PDB file of C-alpha atoms in Angstrom:
ATOM      1  CA  UNK A  19      -0.053   0.105  -0.012  1.00 46.00           C
ATOM      2  CA  UNK A  20       1.281   3.400  -1.211  1.00 45.00           C
ATOM      3  CA  UNK A  21       1.622   6.128   1.577  1.00 48.00           C
ATOM      4  CA  UNK A  22       0.130   9.350   0.092  1.00 46.00           C
ATOM      5  CA  UNK A  23       2.560  11.383   2.227  1.00 47.00           C
ATOM      6  CA  UNK A  24       5.758   9.450   0.998  1.00 48.00           C
ATOM      7  CA  UNK A  25       8.000  11.849  -0.780  1.00 47.00           C
ATOM      8  CA  UNK A  26       8.856   9.121  -3.371  1.00 48.00           C
ATOM      9  CA  UNK A  27       5.220   8.646  -4.292  1.00 47.00           C
ATOM     10  CA  UNK A  28       4.020   9.733  -7.841  1.00 48.00           C
ATOM     11  CA  UNK A  29       0.705  10.885  -6.523  1.00 47.00           C
ATOM     12  CA  UNK A  30       0.417  13.966  -4.207  1.00 46.00           C
ATOM     13  CA  UNK A  31      -3.365  14.273  -3.662  1.00 46.00           C
ATOM     14  CA  UNK A  32      -3.167  16.697  -0.727  1.00 49.00           C
ATOM     15  CA  UNK A  33      -0.421  18.876  -2.016  1.00 50.00           C
ATOM     16  CA  UNK A  34      -1.307  22.468  -3.218  1.00 52.00           C
ATOM     17  CA  UNK A  35      -0.940  23.071  -7.031  1.00 52.00           C
ATOM     18  CA  UNK A  36       2.267  24.491  -8.104  1.00 52.00           C
ATOM     19  CA  UNK A  37       2.471  28.290  -8.634  1.00 52.00           C
ATOM     20  CA  UNK A  38       3.256  29.360 -12.297  1.00 50.00           C
ATOM     21  CA  UNK A  39       4.982  32.505 -12.765  1.00 52.00           C
ATOM     22  CA  UNK A  40       3.484  34.415 -15.849  1.00 52.00           C
ATOM     23  CA  UNK A  41       5.929  34.869 -18.567  1.00 51.00           C
ATOM     24  CA  UNK A  42       7.022  38.441 -19.129  1.00 53.00           C
ATOM     25  CA  UNK A  43       5.237  40.123 -22.037  1.00 50.00           C
ATOM     26  CA  UNK A  44       7.237  41.571 -24.794  1.00 51.00           C
ATOM     27  CA  UNK A  45       6.732  45.134 -26.113  1.00 47.00           C
ATOM     28  CA  UNK A  46       5.130  44.016 -29.075  1.00 44.00           C
ATOM     29  CA  UNK A  47       2.541  41.799 -27.350  1.00 48.00           C
ATOM     30  CA  UNK A  48       1.702  44.615 -24.979  1.00 48.00           C
ATOM     31  CA  UNK A  49       1.079  46.837 -27.936  1.00 47.00           C
ATOM     32  CA  UNK A  50      -1.124  44.389 -29.483  1.00 42.00           C
ATOM     33  CA  UNK A  51      -3.283  43.946 -26.296  1.00 47.00           C
ATOM     34  CA  UNK A  52      -3.619  47.806 -26.061  1.00 47.00           C
ATOM     35  CA  UNK A  53      -4.764  48.122 -29.680  1.00 44.00           C
ATOM     36  CA  UNK A  54      -7.378  45.373 -29.043  1.00 42.00           C
ATOM     37  CA  UNK A  55      -8.594  47.037 -25.915  1.00 44.00           C
ATOM     38  CA  UNK A  56      -8.591  50.434 -27.670  1.00 43.00           C
ATOM     39  CA  UNK A  57     -10.762  48.985 -30.566  1.00 42.00           C
ATOM     40  CA  UNK A  58     -13.292  47.829 -28.175  1.00 42.00           C
ATOM     41  CA  UNK A  59     -13.761  51.110 -26.465  1.00 51.00           C
ATOM     42  CA  UNK A  60     -13.180  53.214 -29.657  1.00 65.00           C
ATOM     43  CA  UNK A  61     -15.697  51.933 -32.092  1.00 63.00           C
ATOM     44  CA  UNK A  62     -18.829  52.641 -29.818  1.00 64.00           C
ATOM     45  CA  UNK A  63     -17.517  56.023 -29.445  1.00 60.00           C
ATOM     46  CA  UNK A  64     -16.869  56.598 -33.127  1.00 61.00           C
ATOM     47  CA  UNK A  65     -20.389  55.232 -33.832  1.00 56.00           C
ATOM     48  CA  UNK A  66     -21.897  57.696 -31.206  1.00 62.00           C
ATOM     49  CA  UNK A  67     -20.040  60.495 -32.759  1.00 57.00           C
ATOM     50  CA  UNK A  68     -21.223  59.855 -36.292  1.00 53.00           C
ATOM     51  CA  UNK A  69     -24.881  59.512 -34.954  1.00 63.00           C
ATOM     52  CA  UNK A  70     -24.521  62.790 -33.239  1.00 60.00           C
ATOM     53  CA  UNK A  71     -22.999  64.497 -36.328  1.00 64.00           C
ATOM     54  CA  UNK A  72     -25.833  63.033 -38.437  1.00 64.00           C
ATOM     55  CA  UNK A  73     -28.447  64.235 -36.071  1.00 68.00           C
ATOM     56  CA  UNK A  74     -26.805  67.722 -36.054  1.00 66.00           C
ATOM     57  CA  UNK A  75     -26.840  67.934 -39.729  1.00 70.00           C
ATOM     58  CA  UNK A  76     -30.501  66.901 -40.080  1.00 75.00           C
ATOM     59  CA  UNK A  77     -31.558  69.387 -37.181  1.00 77.00           C
ATOM     60  CA  UNK A  78     -29.437  72.026 -38.973  1.00 80.00           C
ATOM     61  CA  UNK A  79     -31.263  71.503 -42.295  1.00 83.00           C
ATOM     62  CA  UNK A  80     -34.504  71.539 -40.389  1.00 87.00           C
ATOM     63  CA  UNK A  81     -33.719  75.022 -39.035  1.00 88.00           C
ATOM     64  CA  UNK A  82     -32.714  76.295 -42.445  1.00 89.00           C
ATOM     65  CA  UNK A  83     -35.989  75.145 -43.905  1.00 91.00           C
ATOM     66  CA  UNK A  84     -38.103  76.781 -41.053  1.00 93.00           C
ATOM     67  CA  UNK A  85     -35.910  80.018 -41.619  1.00 93.00           C
ATOM     68  CA  UNK A  86     -36.593  80.000 -45.202  1.00 94.00           C
ATOM     69  CA  UNK A  87     -40.297  79.315 -44.608  1.00 95.00           C
ATOM     70  CA  UNK A  88     -40.721  82.255 -42.115  1.00 96.00           C
ATOM     71  CA  UNK A  89     -38.626  84.599 -44.127  1.00 95.00           C
ATOM     72  CA  UNK A  90     -40.750  83.929 -47.279  1.00 95.00           C
ATOM     73  CA  UNK A  91     -44.037  84.328 -45.326  1.00 95.00           C
ATOM     74  CA  UNK A  92     -42.706  87.619 -43.785  1.00 94.00           C
ATOM     75  CA  UNK A  93     -41.934  88.996 -47.174  1.00 93.00           C
ATOM     76  CA  UNK A  94     -44.922  87.758 -49.174  1.00 95.00           C
ATOM     77  CA  UNK A  95     -47.448  89.033 -46.320  1.00 95.00           C
ATOM     78  CA  UNK A  96     -45.825  92.504 -46.232  1.00 94.00           C
ATOM     79  CA  UNK A  97     -45.575  92.873 -50.165  1.00 93.00           C
ATOM     80  CA  UNK A  98     -49.302  92.022 -50.322  1.00 93.00           C
ATOM     81  CA  UNK A  99     -50.301  94.556 -47.573  1.00 91.00           C
ATOM     82  CA  UNK A 100     -51.766  97.132 -49.910  1.00 89.00           C
ATOM     83  CA  UNK A 101     -55.323  98.256 -49.253  1.00 84.00           C
ATOM     84  CA  UNK A 102     -55.555 101.964 -50.475  1.00 79.00           C
ATOM     85  CA  UNK A 103     -55.135 105.313 -48.971  1.00 81.00           C
ATOM     86  CA  UNK A 104     -52.964 105.304 -45.896  1.00 83.00           C
ATOM     87  CA  UNK A 105     -53.008 101.554 -45.670  1.00 83.00           C
ATOM     88  CA  UNK A 106     -50.051 100.806 -48.050  1.00 89.00           C
ATOM     89  CA  UNK A 107     -46.920  99.305 -46.496  1.00 90.00           C
ATOM     90  CA  UNK A 108     -44.610 101.352 -49.057  1.00 88.00           C
ATOM     91  CA  UNK A 109     -45.693 104.577 -47.193  1.00 91.00           C
ATOM     92  CA  UNK A 110     -43.800 103.478 -44.010  1.00 92.00           C
ATOM     93  CA  UNK A 111     -40.127 103.183 -43.652  1.00 93.00           C
ATOM     94  CA  UNK A 112     -40.306 100.567 -41.071  1.00 93.00           C
ATOM     95  CA  UNK A 113     -42.379  98.175 -43.289  1.00 94.00           C
ATOM     96  CA  UNK A 114     -40.113  98.772 -46.142  1.00 94.00           C
ATOM     97  CA  UNK A 115     -37.152  97.948 -44.074  1.00 95.00           C
ATOM     98  CA  UNK A 116     -38.893  94.802 -42.944  1.00 95.00           C
ATOM     99  CA  UNK A 117     -39.836  93.727 -46.516  1.00 95.00           C
ATOM    100  CA  UNK A 118     -36.278  94.275 -47.529  1.00 95.00           C
ATOM    101  CA  UNK A 119     -34.942  92.037 -44.834  1.00 96.00           C
ATOM    102  CA  UNK A 120     -37.513  89.509 -45.605  1.00 95.00           C
ATOM    103  CA  UNK A 121     -36.365  89.380 -49.264  1.00 96.00           C
ATOM    104  CA  UNK A 122     -32.663  89.271 -48.156  1.00 96.00           C
ATOM    105  CA  UNK A 123     -33.466  86.523 -45.701  1.00 95.00           C
ATOM    106  CA  UNK A 124     -35.288  84.318 -48.088  1.00 95.00           C
ATOM    107  CA  UNK A 125     -32.453  84.420 -50.472  1.00 96.00           C
ATOM    108  CA  UNK A 126     -29.877  83.628 -47.893  1.00 95.00           C
ATOM    109  CA  UNK A 127     -31.781  80.873 -46.292  1.00 94.00           C
ATOM    110  CA  UNK A 128     -32.714  79.437 -49.560  1.00 93.00           C
ATOM    111  CA  UNK A 129     -29.227  79.209 -50.711  1.00 92.00           C
ATOM    112  CA  UNK A 130     -27.928  77.798 -47.620  1.00 90.00           C
ATOM    113  CA  UNK A 131     -30.747  75.155 -47.491  1.00 89.00           C
ATOM    114  CA  UNK A 132     -30.083  74.347 -51.069  1.00 90.00           C
ATOM    115  CA  UNK A 133     -26.296  73.836 -50.374  1.00 88.00           C
ATOM    116  CA  UNK A 134     -26.917  71.676 -47.372  1.00 84.00           C
ATOM    117  CA  UNK A 135     -29.266  69.413 -49.178  1.00 84.00           C
ATOM    118  CA  UNK A 136     -26.723  68.952 -51.800  1.00 84.00           C
ATOM    119  CA  UNK A 137     -24.030  68.082 -49.245  1.00 78.00           C
ATOM    120  CA  UNK A 138     -26.255  65.741 -47.441  1.00 75.00           C
ATOM    121  CA  UNK A 139     -27.197  63.651 -50.236  1.00 77.00           C
ATOM    122  CA  UNK A 140     -24.162  63.574 -52.490  1.00 79.00           C
ATOM    123  CA  UNK A 141     -21.720  63.420 -49.522  1.00 69.00           C
ATOM    124  CA  UNK A 142     -19.568  66.121 -51.151  1.00 73.00           C
ATOM    125  CA  UNK A 143     -18.855  69.545 -49.584  1.00 71.00           C
ATOM    126  CA  UNK A 144     -19.095  72.458 -52.073  1.00 69.00           C
ATOM    127  CA  UNK A 145     -16.647  74.396 -49.958  1.00 69.00           C
ATOM    128  CA  UNK A 146     -13.928  73.742 -47.410  1.00 72.00           C
ATOM    129  CA  UNK A 147     -15.225  72.695 -43.972  1.00 71.00           C
ATOM    130  CA  UNK A 148     -13.496  75.705 -42.381  1.00 76.00           C
ATOM    131  CA  UNK A 149     -14.936  78.149 -44.928  1.00 78.00           C
ATOM    132  CA  UNK A 150     -18.460  76.489 -44.752  1.00 79.00           C
ATOM    133  CA  UNK A 151     -18.211  76.872 -40.943  1.00 80.00           C
ATOM    134  CA  UNK A 152     -17.189  80.564 -41.062  1.00 85.00           C
ATOM    135  CA  UNK A 153     -19.808  81.564 -43.584  1.00 86.00           C
ATOM    136  CA  UNK A 154     -22.602  79.784 -41.719  1.00 87.00           C
ATOM    137  CA  UNK A 155     -21.618  81.189 -38.354  1.00 88.00           C
ATOM    138  CA  UNK A 156     -21.169  84.847 -39.292  1.00 91.00           C
ATOM    139  CA  UNK A 157     -24.043  84.742 -41.922  1.00 92.00           C
ATOM    140  CA  UNK A 158     -26.518  83.187 -39.440  1.00 92.00           C
ATOM    141  CA  UNK A 159     -25.659  85.857 -36.870  1.00 93.00           C
ATOM    142  CA  UNK A 160     -25.960  88.862 -39.246  1.00 94.00           C
ATOM    143  CA  UNK A 161     -29.234  87.710 -40.588  1.00 95.00           C
ATOM    144  CA  UNK A 162     -30.595  87.171 -37.088  1.00 94.00           C
ATOM    145  CA  UNK A 163     -29.594  90.782 -36.092  1.00 95.00           C
ATOM    146  CA  UNK A 164     -31.262  92.113 -39.077  1.00 96.00           C
ATOM    147  CA  UNK A 165     -34.330  90.370 -38.544  1.00 96.00           C
ATOM    148  CA  UNK A 166     -34.719  91.217 -34.947  1.00 95.00           C
ATOM    149  CA  UNK A 167     -33.883  94.886 -35.816  1.00 95.00           C
ATOM    150  CA  UNK A 168     -36.473  95.101 -38.537  1.00 95.00           C
ATOM    151  CA  UNK A 169     -39.186  93.444 -36.454  1.00 94.00           C
ATOM    152  CA  UNK A 170     -38.435  95.678 -33.518  1.00 94.00           C
ATOM    153  CA  UNK A 171     -38.803  98.735 -35.599  1.00 93.00           C
ATOM    154  CA  UNK A 172     -42.030  97.866 -37.051  1.00 94.00           C
ATOM    155  CA  UNK A 173     -43.730  96.979 -33.668  1.00 94.00           C
ATOM    156  CA  UNK A 174     -44.132 100.442 -32.250  1.00 93.00           C
ATOM    157  CA  UNK A 175     -45.699 101.904 -35.639  1.00 92.00           C
ATOM    158  CA  UNK A 176     -48.210  98.846 -35.720  1.00 92.00           C
ATOM    159  CA  UNK A 177     -49.198  99.555 -32.148  1.00 92.00           C
ATOM    160  CA  UNK A 178     -49.865 103.141 -32.599  1.00 90.00           C
ATOM    161  CA  UNK A 179     -51.909 102.329 -35.780  1.00 89.00           C
ATOM    162  CA  UNK A 180     -53.963  99.735 -33.841  1.00 87.00           C
ATOM    163  CA  UNK A 181     -54.738 102.325 -31.123  1.00 86.00           C
ATOM    164  CA  UNK A 182     -56.715 104.210 -33.755  1.00 79.00           C
ATOM    165  CA  UNK A 183     -58.141 101.522 -36.002  1.00 77.00           C
ATOM    166  CA  UNK A 184     -57.576  97.752 -35.893  1.00 77.00           C
ATOM    167  CA  UNK A 185     -58.161  96.560 -39.475  1.00 85.00           C
ATOM    168  CA  UNK A 186     -56.801  94.073 -42.148  1.00 90.00           C
ATOM    169  CA  UNK A 187     -53.799  96.430 -42.778  1.00 90.00           C
ATOM    170  CA  UNK A 188     -52.541  96.310 -39.254  1.00 90.00           C
ATOM    171  CA  UNK A 189     -53.357  92.697 -38.806  1.00 92.00           C
ATOM    172  CA  UNK A 190     -51.230  91.918 -41.901  1.00 92.00           C
ATOM    173  CA  UNK A 191     -48.531  94.025 -40.579  1.00 93.00           C
ATOM    174  CA  UNK A 192     -48.491  92.179 -37.210  1.00 94.00           C
ATOM    175  CA  UNK A 193     -48.488  88.798 -39.100  1.00 95.00           C
ATOM    176  CA  UNK A 194     -45.443  89.916 -41.118  1.00 95.00           C
ATOM    177  CA  UNK A 195     -43.727  90.999 -38.004  1.00 95.00           C
ATOM    178  CA  UNK A 196     -44.461  87.655 -36.202  1.00 95.00           C
ATOM    179  CA  UNK A 197     -42.968  85.791 -39.181  1.00 95.00           C
ATOM    180  CA  UNK A 198     -39.822  87.924 -38.871  1.00 95.00           C
ATOM    181  CA  UNK A 199     -39.501  87.218 -35.310  1.00 96.00           C
ATOM    182  CA  UNK A 200     -39.917  83.395 -35.951  1.00 96.00           C
ATOM    183  CA  UNK A 201     -37.144  83.661 -38.582  1.00 95.00           C
ATOM    184  CA  UNK A 202     -34.947  85.401 -36.075  1.00 95.00           C
ATOM    185  CA  UNK A 203     -35.407  82.639 -33.591  1.00 95.00           C
ATOM    186  CA  UNK A 204     -34.533  79.992 -36.028  1.00 93.00           C
ATOM    187  CA  UNK A 205     -31.677  81.958 -37.418  1.00 93.00           C
ATOM    188  CA  UNK A 206     -30.373  82.417 -33.676  1.00 92.00           C
ATOM    189  CA  UNK A 207     -30.671  78.650 -32.961  1.00 91.00           C
ATOM    190  CA  UNK A 208     -28.869  77.978 -36.368  1.00 90.00           C
ATOM    191  CA  UNK A 209     -26.114  80.433 -35.379  1.00 89.00           C
ATOM    192  CA  UNK A 210     -25.497  78.456 -32.087  1.00 88.00           C
ATOM    193  CA  UNK A 211     -25.231  75.191 -34.153  1.00 84.00           C
ATOM    194  CA  UNK A 212     -22.868  76.770 -36.558  1.00 82.00           C
ATOM    195  CA  UNK A 213     -20.933  78.141 -33.673  1.00 82.00           C
ATOM    196  CA  UNK A 214     -20.527  74.529 -32.218  1.00 77.00           C
ATOM    197  CA  UNK A 215     -19.452  73.265 -35.673  1.00 74.00           C
ATOM    198  CA  UNK A 216     -16.880  75.991 -35.986  1.00 75.00           C
ATOM    199  CA  UNK A 217     -15.487  75.241 -32.416  1.00 76.00           C
ATOM    200  CA  UNK A 218     -15.119  71.633 -33.469  1.00 72.00           C
ATOM    201  CA  UNK A 219     -13.157  72.397 -36.672  1.00 65.00           C
ATOM    202  CA  UNK A 220      -9.418  71.261 -36.777  1.00 58.00           C
ATOM    203  CA  UNK A 221      -7.104  73.905 -38.223  1.00 50.00           C
ATOM    204  CA  UNK A 222      -3.992  71.800 -38.170  1.00 45.00           C
TER     205      UNK A 222
END
């Protein structure tokens, strides 16, 4: 009968397992493991970034479309606001100013919306990223300031007219002013998005 505690025995049922010292990794193996780990964490981050950029592009285009709509409505309503005698928009400087900004805003937002649609569906940029970001940022801000300026200048005149007579002329004027304010809000939000895009551009 074999003694399980006999040093010469081939079976050591009660002895603890031998400790294996891990082999030292070479720099090449360490680099491979680091790349694998980085890939696992990097791919979801890249996908999230792509989804965020796609959402920003579509939201940006939506703001452009709304800006175009409100600019066009402000321009059309004011241009058709002619009802004879003193009820003619072109007799008032404030209304002519609002009409001019409505036309300018329609042209600007229309061109910008067309450019973004082209870039979104063709995948090709008409201009360099830095150039587009600068034009969007400063163009949106300038148009937003012009709309709020024109709408604000027309409000006191319309309020004075409504004190004496509230009719289709004053209602149309108020509607055009409201569209100008909405165009300003959309352009202000668009300027914030374009500012974000400008801040994330690489100039290296």
